[in-house]
Amino acid sequence: MAFKEDCLKFTYNESTLDTLALDYVQQEQLVQGNDGCKSTKTVRDECCKVKNLVLKGQIQHAMEASNSVNSAILEDPRLYFRLQRQRFIELLRAAGDDDDALMRAVECARKDLAPCALDAYPEAYSEFQRSMLLLLYSKDKTDSPVSGEWSEGARYELGAMFALTLRQAMGAYDPQLSLLLRYLITTHKIFCTTLGADSPATELAEHLLPVGRDPPPLPRENVLGSFQEAKIQALVQAVGLPRQDAIESLKHTEGNIETAFMNELSRMRLNHALLDELESRLNHALLDELVQEYACYRGLLDPDSGEASSASDAEVAEGDEGSGKRCMLKWVGRRAEDLALQGCGTSQSSELPVGRNARPACEQYGRVMAMRAAVLAGQTDEVLRKLEVEEPGLLEASPQLLFDLKREQFMGMVAAGEAPRALQLAREELGPLSLKHPDLVPALKSTLVSIAQPALAPQAAEGKHAHELATTLQQALSKRLGLAEPRLIVLLRSLLHAHTEWFKLQRCEDPFRHMCSLHLLKAPSAAAALPTHSLRGDPLSGALVFTTESISPIATAHPGRSVVDEGRAPGSHHIVDDSDEEDEEEEMRTSMDGVLNEFTFSEDTILTLMEFMALSRADAIQLLQQHDGSVDTVIANLLT
C-alpha cells in the first residue's frame, strides 16, 4: 500500500515529458507540419510491409520489397536460404492438386533452394532434405513426419526476424518514448514481481506491453564473444535476457551495448490496440491515445485538430523575441494504411475523440494550463481575478490554495519594495483567512518574516514554491472541471518510482539512464520549466507561443555511441569516434560499480556471483552480506 501511495506522489520533469510526447507525434507523423522533422517512419513502414507479406505467404514479393529498402540484406546466405525454403513451402501449400502449380514448386526447389542449401549454414542441407519430404505428405496429413513444416506459425517467426534484421540494418528505431516505456514497464514488472508490490499502473502496463518478444535477428558470423562482464550483466538485468542471449546480442552489435540495448527493446511487442470491453470494438493505437490525451492536457494540441485543413495550417510565425517558431500542432492520427500495416483494422473513435468533439475537452485543458502558466509567470493578480469570475466558489472551498495565491501576491509586493501594500494585503486578506482556518497561522508567521528580511522574498516567490503552487492550482481546477489526470502521467509516475526503488535495491545507478533521458525525466521541475510551448505573450490571453528552441534534445541509439548534443533536434543522431570506446566501457563499469553501495564488496565479486549463479544484483549483494563477502561460500551453500 505504501508503494502505491508513493507512486501517486512521485514527481517528474514536465518539460522533458513534453519533449518526448512532441518527438513521438512528430516521428509517428500524427500531427500536421512534420516537414522539418527527420523521421524513420517511412523505413519502419516498409519493414512492416515486408513482415506482412511474409505473414501472407507472399515470400517473393517480400524479398522484392526488402530490396527497395536495403538490397544488401539478402546477401546473407542464411536468411536467403530460409526465405527460399519458406517460398517453396508456400508454393506447395497453394498448389493443392494442380500439377502445373506443383511443378512450379519443384522448379523453385531446383533453381533457388538447392543451390543455396549447400553453403548457407551447417544444418541447411538437412533442412532442405526434410523440406523435400513435403512433396510426399500433404498439409492435411497430421501424422506425417513433417507435419510441423506446414505450420503457418513459421511465417510469423520468419517475418518478424526478417523485418527486425532490416530495421536494425537501417537504424530505423521507434521513437524514444515508445522504447522508454518498454524499458520502464520491463523494470516495473521485475520490481513488482520480486517484491510483490501493488502498483496502480499494473493493468495499463500489461495492456501496453504484453508478454512476448520477436525472434532475434540472425547472429553475426566470425565475431568473437569476449565482452566485459559488466556489459553482459547490464544487458541481462535491463531487458531480462538470459546471459547467453545477451552475449549473442552484443555479438550482433560488435560489443556496442547501447545499440544492443535498443535492439532488445525493439524486439518487445508493444501492444498497438486496446479492446474496449463496453463496446467490443478495437480502439486506436493505445500509445497514440495516451500521447494524444497528454498533449491535449498540456496544451500542446490545437483544439481544432482533425478538422479539414491543409499542411499549411501548421502555422509558422516569429515569436515575440524573434527566434523560435510557433507550431500549431494539429492532430491527424494514423492513416488507414498505417493501421492496416499494424494489423489494427479500421480505426474507430478513441476515448479522446479528435475533430469537433475534442474541442470542448481541449479548451478546458487549455484553460487549466493557461492558469498554471500565469502562476509561473508571476501573474497572480490576474489569476485571482479570473478564478473569481470563471470559477466562483473554488477558492472558498480551498482555503489553503487561496492562502497560497494571496501569499504569492504578498511576496511579489515585498520583492518589488512595496512593503506598505504588502502589509495592507496581510491585514485585509491573510490575517482574517488564518483566523478562520487556524492551521494556516504557522504559514502566516513565516510569510510575515519576509517584511523584516526582504532578501528572502524573491526566493519564496520563485522557484520550487511557485511550481508547487501552479501544480496545486492545476489539480484543483482539473478536479472541479471533471478532467481526469492523463493516463500517461499516472503510468509514468508508477514506472519511474518503481525504477528508482529497483536501482536502490541494486545499489547502483542505471547504466542506461542518460541514453534513455531518465536523468532528465526525473530531474526536479524548476519554476521556469513551463510546457514546451514556452511563455511568450500573455498566458491568460491565449497568446501562448510554442518555441521549438525550448525542446531539449533526446538521446537516441544508433550504430556507434549516441550522446545528447545540445545543438541537435530530437531524433537526430551523433556518432562518437571509436577512440571513445574505452571511456564508454569505463562509464559502464562506474555505473555498475555500486555508487550507492556502502559495502566493501568489489564489483568483480558481485559480477562473478551474478554470472555463475544467474542472480540479480540485489540478490547477489544480499547473499554476500550473509556470507561475509565470500563468493565460494555463497556458491557452496547454494549448490548443497
XYZ file of C-alpha atoms in Angstrom:
640
model
C 0.000 0.000 0.000
C 2.888 2.372 0.792
C 4.356 1.809 -2.678
C 1.015 2.592 -4.316
C 0.675 5.834 -2.351
C 4.274 6.812 -3.123
C 3.603 6.309 -6.847
C 0.855 8.922 -6.734
C 3.242 11.434 -5.133
C 6.213 10.812 -7.435
C 7.209 13.911 -9.402
C 8.579 14.014 -12.925
C 10.008 16.710 -15.159
C 7.131 18.074 -17.206
C 9.326 19.786 -19.767
C 11.129 16.537 -20.581
C 7.871 14.609 -20.925
C 6.538 17.338 -23.208
C 9.638 16.874 -25.354
C 9.174 13.114 -25.504
C 5.493 13.472 -26.413
C 6.215 16.011 -29.152
C 9.014 13.857 -30.514
C 6.629 10.884 -30.613
C 3.822 12.626 -32.516
C 6.311 14.082 -34.988
C 8.234 10.844 -35.521
C 4.967 8.928 -35.977
C 3.566 11.722 -38.197
C 0.412 12.029 -36.101
C 0.284 15.816 -36.499
C 0.479 18.143 -39.457
C 3.603 20.052 -40.300
C 6.339 17.409 -39.960
C 8.315 18.601 -42.963
C 11.323 19.633 -40.895
C 11.331 16.520 -38.726
C 13.696 13.698 -39.601
C 11.666 10.532 -39.126
C 12.387 6.861 -39.695
C 8.683 6.136 -40.131
C 8.908 5.545 -43.882
C 11.582 2.891 -43.407
C 9.709 1.358 -40.467
C 6.543 1.180 -42.549
C 8.411 -0.551 -45.361
C 9.811 -3.086 -42.894
C 6.302 -3.667 -41.545
C 5.097 -4.188 -45.109
C 7.811 -6.821 -45.640
C 6.718 -8.628 -42.479
C 3.053 -8.601 -43.520
C 3.908 -10.021 -46.934
C 5.706 -12.924 -45.268
C 2.713 -13.452 -42.972
C 0.512 -13.739 -46.069
C 2.892 -16.256 -47.625
C 3.966 -13.854 -50.383
C 7.673 -14.508 -49.961
C 8.811 -13.374 -53.411
C 7.017 -10.034 -53.006
C 8.567 -9.644 -49.539
C 12.059 -10.160 -50.967
C 11.408 -7.609 -53.698
C 10.098 -5.113 -51.130
C 13.185 -5.592 -48.940
C 15.442 -4.892 -51.924
C 13.865 -1.452 -52.236
C 14.906 -0.724 -48.637
C 18.298 -2.436 -48.397
C 19.429 -4.836 -51.103
C 22.425 -5.992 -49.049
C 20.172 -7.829 -46.563
C 19.582 -10.755 -48.912
C 23.317 -11.228 -49.387
C 23.284 -13.146 -46.104
C 23.101 -16.784 -47.322
C 21.397 -17.921 -44.104
C 18.496 -15.511 -44.469
C 18.255 -16.100 -48.203
C 18.029 -19.877 -47.692
C 15.284 -19.561 -45.083
C 13.259 -17.292 -47.328
C 13.614 -19.609 -50.319
C 12.686 -22.596 -48.168
C 9.527 -20.813 -46.977
C 8.777 -19.787 -50.554
C 8.973 -23.452 -51.604
C 6.582 -24.406 -48.789
C 4.112 -21.664 -49.762
C 4.152 -22.770 -53.409
C 3.373 -26.315 -52.291
C 0.630 -25.070 -49.965
C -1.042 -23.169 -52.793
C -0.579 -25.950 -55.368
C -3.056 -28.447 -53.953
C -3.876 -30.950 -56.715
C -2.780 -28.632 -59.524
C 0.116 -30.369 -61.323
C 1.328 -27.175 -63.005
C 1.491 -25.366 -59.653
C 3.274 -28.356 -58.147
C 5.919 -28.218 -60.879
C 6.468 -24.529 -60.137
C 7.302 -25.515 -56.558
C 9.696 -28.207 -57.836
C 11.313 -25.638 -60.132
C 11.804 -23.327 -57.124
C 13.488 -26.155 -55.214
C 15.734 -26.993 -58.177
C 16.830 -23.497 -59.180
C 16.683 -21.440 -55.973
C 16.557 -23.625 -52.882
C 19.014 -26.446 -53.632
C 21.984 -24.252 -54.685
C 21.900 -22.116 -51.521
C 21.348 -25.127 -49.238
C 24.928 -26.270 -49.757
C 26.676 -23.331 -48.086
C 24.062 -21.365 -46.115
C 24.930 -22.913 -42.735
C 25.858 -26.428 -41.492
C 22.273 -27.604 -40.891
C 20.855 -26.086 -44.080
C 21.225 -29.171 -46.283
C 19.482 -31.374 -43.714
C 16.628 -28.853 -43.572
C 16.488 -28.875 -47.370
C 16.197 -32.673 -47.416
C 13.449 -32.545 -44.818
C 11.585 -29.939 -46.866
C 11.598 -32.224 -49.893
C 9.507 -34.742 -47.932
C 6.656 -32.247 -48.212
C 6.260 -33.422 -51.807
C 5.066 -36.758 -50.400
C 2.891 -35.632 -47.477
C 0.048 -33.161 -47.873
C -0.689 -30.437 -45.366
C -3.836 -32.294 -44.307
C -1.913 -35.375 -43.132
C -1.396 -34.541 -39.458
C 0.505 -37.743 -38.592
C 3.241 -37.266 -41.193
C 6.878 -36.858 -40.032
C 6.932 -33.327 -41.491
C 3.508 -32.080 -40.380
C 5.180 -29.307 -38.384
C 6.707 -27.861 -41.564
C 3.237 -26.860 -42.755
C 2.613 -24.710 -39.677
C 1.784 -21.106 -40.524
C 3.484 -20.114 -37.277
C 6.771 -20.388 -39.173
C 5.633 -17.407 -41.220
C 5.470 -15.212 -38.131
C 8.908 -16.250 -36.861
C 10.498 -15.675 -40.260
C 8.620 -12.446 -40.974
C 9.426 -10.914 -37.593
C 13.090 -11.876 -37.851
C 13.303 -10.599 -41.447
C 11.707 -7.237 -40.596
C 13.798 -6.780 -37.447
C 17.027 -7.531 -39.339
C 16.034 -4.977 -41.958
C 15.139 -2.305 -39.383
C 18.349 -2.752 -37.443
C 20.434 -2.577 -40.601
C 18.766 0.748 -41.433
C 18.902 2.096 -37.856
C 15.121 2.596 -38.025
C 14.169 2.587 -34.355
C 10.855 3.558 -32.810
C 10.501 6.991 -31.140
C 12.251 7.318 -27.801
C 9.027 7.465 -25.783
C 7.967 4.083 -27.155
C 11.320 2.480 -26.314
C 11.487 4.178 -22.913
C 8.089 2.776 -21.941
C 9.184 -0.734 -22.934
C 12.225 -0.431 -20.698
C 10.363 1.069 -17.745
C 7.497 -1.429 -17.973
C 10.013 -4.293 -18.010
C 11.735 -2.891 -14.910
C 8.351 -2.235 -13.264
C 7.297 -5.844 -13.835
C 10.552 -7.228 -12.389
C 10.266 -4.943 -9.356
C 6.608 -5.745 -8.620
C 7.148 -9.485 -9.140
C 10.237 -9.571 -6.932
C 8.761 -7.563 -4.054
C 5.076 -8.332 -4.521
C 4.349 -4.606 -4.799
C 0.846 -3.403 -5.688
C 1.143 -0.755 -8.386
C -1.619 1.467 -9.823
C -0.039 1.071 -13.279
C -0.051 -2.728 -13.486
C -3.189 -3.143 -15.610
C -2.323 -0.422 -18.118
C 1.300 -1.601 -18.309
C 0.159 -5.146 -19.105
C -2.139 -3.852 -21.851
C 0.656 -1.759 -23.322
C 3.418 -4.391 -23.208
C 2.093 -7.950 -23.152
C 4.401 -10.926 -22.706
C 6.400 -11.942 -25.765
C 9.255 -10.818 -27.984
C 10.006 -11.049 -31.648
C 12.747 -13.539 -32.545
C 16.258 -12.055 -32.644
C 17.985 -11.324 -35.948
C 20.472 -13.833 -37.277
C 23.727 -13.658 -35.278
C 26.757 -12.233 -36.972
C 29.375 -14.709 -38.043
C 33.074 -14.643 -37.140
C 32.579 -12.285 -34.193
C 34.426 -13.168 -31.003
C 32.218 -13.316 -27.922
C 34.626 -11.811 -25.423
C 32.912 -8.919 -23.666
C 33.245 -7.283 -20.296
C 31.043 -8.992 -17.731
C 29.777 -5.557 -16.658
C 28.312 -5.060 -20.145
C 26.788 -8.521 -20.255
C 25.162 -8.193 -16.838
C 23.926 -4.670 -17.596
C 22.052 -6.042 -20.608
C 20.825 -9.112 -18.706
C 19.407 -7.013 -15.877
C 17.961 -4.257 -18.083
C 15.866 -6.309 -20.501
C 15.542 -9.652 -18.718
C 17.669 -11.743 -21.075
C 19.452 -14.998 -20.290
C 23.205 -14.447 -20.197
C 23.909 -16.318 -23.446
C 21.244 -14.315 -25.286
C 22.842 -11.106 -24.009
C 26.190 -12.270 -25.391
C 24.596 -13.016 -28.782
C 23.012 -9.570 -28.781
C 26.389 -7.972 -28.102
C 27.958 -10.074 -30.855
C 25.409 -8.721 -33.286
C 26.459 -5.142 -32.472
C 30.170 -5.971 -32.142
C 30.098 -5.069 -28.466
C 28.155 -1.792 -28.711
C 25.927 -2.085 -25.654
C 23.766 0.942 -26.445
C 22.784 -0.453 -29.832
C 22.293 -3.916 -28.323
C 20.018 -2.368 -25.691
C 17.945 -0.589 -28.349
C 17.752 -3.757 -30.434
C 16.405 -5.753 -27.494
C 13.808 -3.083 -26.707
C 12.741 -3.156 -30.358
C 12.043 -6.892 -30.071
C 9.450 -6.308 -27.355
C 5.925 -6.355 -28.739
C 4.274 -3.060 -27.860
C 0.515 -3.502 -27.963
C -0.946 -1.382 -30.751
C -4.579 -1.906 -29.810
C -6.814 -1.969 -26.762
C -10.103 -3.855 -26.712
C -12.938 -1.709 -25.394
C -14.959 -4.177 -23.295
C -18.007 -1.911 -23.242
C -18.486 -1.722 -26.993
C -16.420 -4.745 -28.117
C -14.525 -2.735 -30.665
C -10.930 -2.030 -31.479
C -9.700 1.407 -30.432
C -6.892 3.498 -31.879
C -3.342 2.516 -31.071
C -3.189 2.638 -27.287
C 0.038 4.582 -27.068
C -1.299 7.087 -29.597
C -4.304 7.592 -27.324
C -2.130 8.145 -24.267
C 0.065 10.691 -26.043
C -2.907 12.488 -27.610
C -4.610 12.713 -24.234
C -1.423 14.053 -22.619
C -0.734 16.557 -25.416
C -4.270 17.889 -25.107
C -3.905 18.144 -21.320
C -0.641 20.070 -21.643
C -1.951 22.441 -24.268
C 0.336 21.084 -26.985
C -2.561 20.141 -29.269
C -4.710 22.508 -31.290
C -8.386 22.200 -30.204
C -9.367 22.265 -33.895
C -7.333 19.097 -34.584
C -8.894 16.755 -37.061
C -10.926 19.374 -38.910
C -10.373 19.825 -42.620
C -7.176 21.764 -43.158
C -4.050 21.611 -45.225
C -0.484 21.128 -44.143
C -0.012 24.857 -44.436
C -2.359 25.233 -41.480
C 0.603 24.293 -39.313
C 1.117 27.944 -38.658
C 4.687 29.241 -38.513
C 5.418 32.719 -37.228
C 8.176 34.512 -35.449
C 7.943 34.569 -31.655
C 7.799 37.806 -29.707
C 11.539 37.686 -29.200
C 12.212 36.819 -32.804
C 13.829 33.396 -32.521
C 11.592 30.351 -32.028
C 8.876 29.118 -34.340
C 5.253 28.946 -33.431
C 3.848 25.498 -34.180
C 0.104 24.857 -34.132
C 0.027 21.099 -33.674
C -2.998 19.671 -35.454
C -3.735 16.030 -34.710
C -4.426 13.956 -37.815
C -3.862 10.468 -36.380
C -2.681 7.452 -38.289
C -3.635 6.850 -41.874
C -5.827 3.858 -42.680
C -2.898 2.175 -44.435
C -0.747 2.607 -41.313
C -3.383 0.898 -39.180
C -3.634 -1.902 -41.728
C 0.147 -2.383 -41.598
C -0.023 -2.700 -37.815
C -2.895 -5.165 -38.010
C -5.305 -2.806 -36.240
C -8.014 -2.939 -38.866
C -10.253 0.034 -39.447
C -9.833 2.841 -36.975
C -12.628 3.577 -34.539
C -13.039 6.640 -32.381
C -10.811 6.721 -29.339
C -11.739 7.643 -25.785
C -10.428 11.120 -26.532
C -12.035 11.876 -29.911
C -10.386 14.096 -32.462
C -12.100 16.782 -34.500
C -15.030 18.877 -33.276
C -15.859 16.512 -30.425
C -12.398 17.017 -28.958
C -12.645 20.795 -28.874
C -14.509 21.209 -25.551
C -12.076 18.898 -23.711
C -9.023 20.549 -25.263
C -10.383 24.007 -24.469
C -10.894 23.030 -20.835
C -7.392 21.582 -20.664
C -6.156 24.795 -22.289
C -7.853 26.957 -19.633
C -6.211 24.955 -16.871
C -2.777 25.157 -18.475
C -3.153 28.892 -19.094
C -3.865 29.415 -15.371
C -0.863 27.306 -14.470
C 1.379 29.202 -16.869
C 0.186 32.530 -15.458
C 1.130 31.484 -11.909
C 4.600 30.525 -13.097
C 4.852 33.857 -14.914
C 4.069 35.719 -11.681
C 0.646 36.970 -12.802
C -1.082 36.087 -9.530
C -3.371 39.142 -9.539
C -4.804 38.172 -12.916
C -5.177 34.532 -11.842
C -7.210 35.530 -8.790
C -9.409 37.822 -10.867
C -10.042 35.096 -13.462
C -10.847 32.497 -10.806
C -13.370 34.750 -9.082
C -15.171 35.387 -12.383
C -14.925 31.973 -14.085
C -14.836 29.558 -11.133
C -16.745 31.178 -8.232
C -16.604 29.128 -5.076
C -13.384 27.293 -5.949
C -11.154 29.354 -3.653
C -13.692 29.419 -0.814
C -13.720 25.629 -0.890
C -9.896 25.520 -0.932
C -8.612 27.867 1.799
C -5.053 26.545 1.509
C -4.981 27.325 -2.221
C -6.465 30.788 -1.612
C -3.874 31.474 1.094
C -1.020 30.349 -1.161
C -2.168 32.605 -4.002
C -2.551 35.590 -1.659
C 0.850 34.834 -0.155
C 2.309 34.828 -3.674
C 0.850 38.314 -4.136
C 2.341 39.359 -0.802
C 5.805 38.054 -1.696
C 5.695 39.808 -5.051
C 4.930 43.132 -3.376
C 7.750 42.673 -0.856
C 10.194 41.773 -3.620
C 9.155 44.923 -5.519
C 9.793 47.087 -2.442
C 6.094 47.760 -1.830
C 6.026 46.864 1.883
C 3.011 49.118 2.758
C 0.840 47.413 0.124
C 2.042 44.028 1.322
C 1.083 44.836 4.936
C -2.328 46.042 3.819
C -2.863 42.750 1.969
C -1.797 40.800 5.057
C -4.219 42.731 7.292
C -7.185 42.545 4.916
C -6.748 39.076 3.415
C -4.151 36.793 5.021
C -4.947 37.639 8.656
C -8.731 37.059 8.501
C -8.194 33.892 6.454
C -5.808 32.419 9.034
C -8.262 33.270 11.840
C -10.967 31.249 10.092
C -8.505 28.401 9.470
C -6.016 28.165 12.382
C -3.877 25.607 10.559
C -2.738 28.486 8.307
C -1.274 30.516 11.205
C 2.246 28.966 11.025
C 2.401 29.744 7.302
C 1.259 33.318 8.006
C 4.055 33.789 10.547
C 6.745 32.572 8.151
C 5.295 34.817 5.444
C 5.408 37.956 7.609
C 9.096 37.336 8.349
C 9.892 38.452 4.797
C 8.922 42.022 5.770
C 11.940 42.108 8.051
C 14.078 40.056 5.628
C 13.063 41.236 2.143
C 16.050 39.459 0.586
C 14.171 36.181 1.104
C 11.108 37.317 -0.821
C 12.365 36.646 -4.372
C 13.418 33.145 -3.355
C 9.997 32.462 -1.887
C 8.111 33.961 -4.806
C 10.031 31.986 -7.424
C 11.484 28.544 -7.813
C 10.061 25.486 -6.151
C 7.220 27.246 -4.303
C 5.773 28.783 -7.476
C 5.973 25.439 -9.252
C 4.185 23.650 -6.400
C 1.510 26.344 -6.305
C 0.955 26.056 -10.057
C 0.629 22.284 -9.753
C -1.831 22.576 -6.855
C -3.962 25.049 -8.800
C -3.867 22.819 -11.866
C -5.062 19.815 -9.854
C -7.838 21.769 -8.151
C -9.114 23.209 -11.428
C -8.944 19.848 -13.192
C -10.927 18.210 -10.412
C -13.555 20.948 -10.497
C -13.908 20.657 -14.278
C -14.058 16.871 -14.133
C -10.801 16.460 -16.059
C -9.015 13.267 -15.085
C -5.246 13.261 -14.989
C -3.907 11.785 -18.241
C -3.220 8.064 -18.106
C 0.295 8.631 -19.428
C 1.139 10.663 -16.313
C -0.380 8.068 -13.971
C 1.558 5.349 -15.792
C 4.877 7.192 -15.795
C 4.693 8.137 -12.128
C 4.415 4.466 -11.180
C 7.039 3.327 -13.673
C 9.572 5.954 -12.628
C 9.022 5.278 -8.936
C 9.451 1.520 -9.466
C 12.617 2.198 -11.482
C 14.040 4.381 -8.705
C 13.262 1.840 -5.984
C 14.619 -1.054 -8.053
C 18.013 0.584 -8.516
C 18.139 1.434 -4.834
C 17.930 -2.315 -4.254
C 20.643 -2.866 -6.860
C 22.811 -0.261 -5.083
C 23.987 1.206 -8.363
C 22.999 3.767 -10.952
C 21.150 2.714 -14.084
C 23.848 2.442 -16.788
C 21.264 3.414 -19.440
C 19.816 6.424 -17.595
C 21.472 9.049 -19.811
C 20.740 7.173 -23.003
C 17.030 6.973 -22.088
C 16.951 10.559 -20.752
C 15.818 9.208 -17.383
C 18.119 11.669 -15.624
C 16.177 14.475 -17.333
C 12.772 12.914 -16.739
C 13.460 12.585 -13.015
C 15.095 15.996 -12.632
C 13.089 18.448 -10.478
C 10.911 20.788 -12.500
C 12.120 24.325 -11.900
C 9.760 27.258 -11.869
C 10.888 28.089 -15.374
C 10.131 24.590 -16.630
C 6.951 25.515 -18.431
C 5.171 23.492 -21.092
C 7.371 23.430 -24.174
C 5.043 25.976 -25.841
C 7.011 28.440 -23.676
C 5.505 31.603 -22.156
C 5.825 34.272 -24.741
C 2.947 36.700 -24.611
C 0.144 36.727 -22.056
C -0.752 33.201 -20.867
C -4.296 34.162 -19.881
C -4.998 35.886 -23.172
C -4.390 32.672 -25.086
C -1.360 34.163 -26.822
C 0.946 31.337 -25.882
C 3.749 30.774 -28.336
C 5.282 27.330 -28.729
C 9.008 27.751 -29.297
C 10.976 24.861 -30.717
C 14.134 26.164 -29.114
C 12.772 25.167 -25.703
C 12.825 21.462 -26.579
C 15.808 19.622 -25.140
C 17.468 17.070 -27.406
C 16.761 13.450 -26.567
C 19.489 10.840 -26.733
C 18.888 8.157 -29.343
C 20.713 4.967 -30.139
C 22.435 4.355 -33.410
C 25.281 2.123 -34.557
C 28.122 3.858 -32.795
C 27.788 5.619 -29.483
C 24.978 8.155 -29.214
C 25.056 11.139 -26.919
C 22.922 14.167 -26.180
C 24.231 17.013 -28.256
C 22.825 20.360 -27.162
C 22.617 21.702 -30.694
C 20.541 18.968 -32.305
C 16.839 18.391 -32.677
C 15.039 15.414 -31.149
C 15.586 12.223 -33.107
C 18.933 13.279 -34.583
C 21.986 11.121 -34.131
C 25.586 11.804 -33.308
C 28.294 9.187 -33.695
C 31.205 9.260 -31.299
C 34.582 8.231 -32.624
C 35.773 4.706 -31.813
C 38.568 6.197 -29.713
C 35.913 6.888 -27.068
C 35.225 3.165 -26.613
C 37.464 2.963 -23.541
C 35.662 5.914 -21.950
C 32.328 4.234 -22.684
C 33.438 0.989 -21.029
C 34.759 2.863 -18.004
C 31.463 4.760 -17.688
C 29.550 1.479 -17.892
C 31.740 -0.052 -15.199
C 31.395 3.021 -12.992
C 27.612 2.927 -13.350
C 27.561 -0.698 -12.280
C 30.151 -0.135 -9.573
C 27.781 0.433 -6.702
C 27.956 4.172 -6.285
C 25.136 3.680 -3.823
C 26.818 0.605 -2.337
C 28.047 1.287 1.190
C 29.565 -2.174 1.491
C 33.123 -3.246 0.743
C 32.375 -5.870 -1.907
C 34.325 -5.303 -5.087
C 32.474 -5.035 -8.363
C 34.257 -8.142 -9.648
C 32.967 -10.113 -6.655
C 29.372 -9.064 -7.308
C 29.630 -9.711 -11.060
C 31.183 -13.136 -10.510
C 28.281 -14.224 -8.340
C 25.743 -12.777 -10.788
C 27.416 -14.627 -13.648
C 27.802 -18.081 -12.123
C 24.504 -18.246 -10.231
C 22.331 -16.181 -12.627
C 21.321 -13.823 -9.813
C 20.095 -10.266 -9.836
C 22.495 -7.703 -8.446
C 20.349 -7.149 -5.350
C 20.247 -10.890 -4.578
C 23.992 -11.211 -5.104
C 24.730 -8.373 -2.674
C 22.316 -9.756 -0.100
C 23.947 -13.192 -0.238
C 27.424 -11.692 0.042
C 26.284 -9.812 3.135
C 25.070 -13.049 4.667
C 28.319 -14.913 3.931
C 30.973 -12.312 4.808
C 31.617 -11.429 1.173
C 32.880 -14.892 0.189
C 31.810 -15.958 -3.305
C 32.994 -19.531 -2.686
C 30.880 -19.832 0.454
C 27.790 -18.460 -1.277
C 28.141 -20.844 -4.227
C 28.828 -23.817 -1.947
C 25.719 -23.099 0.125
C 23.530 -22.612 -2.931
C 24.687 -25.856 -4.542
C 24.307 -28.029 -1.456
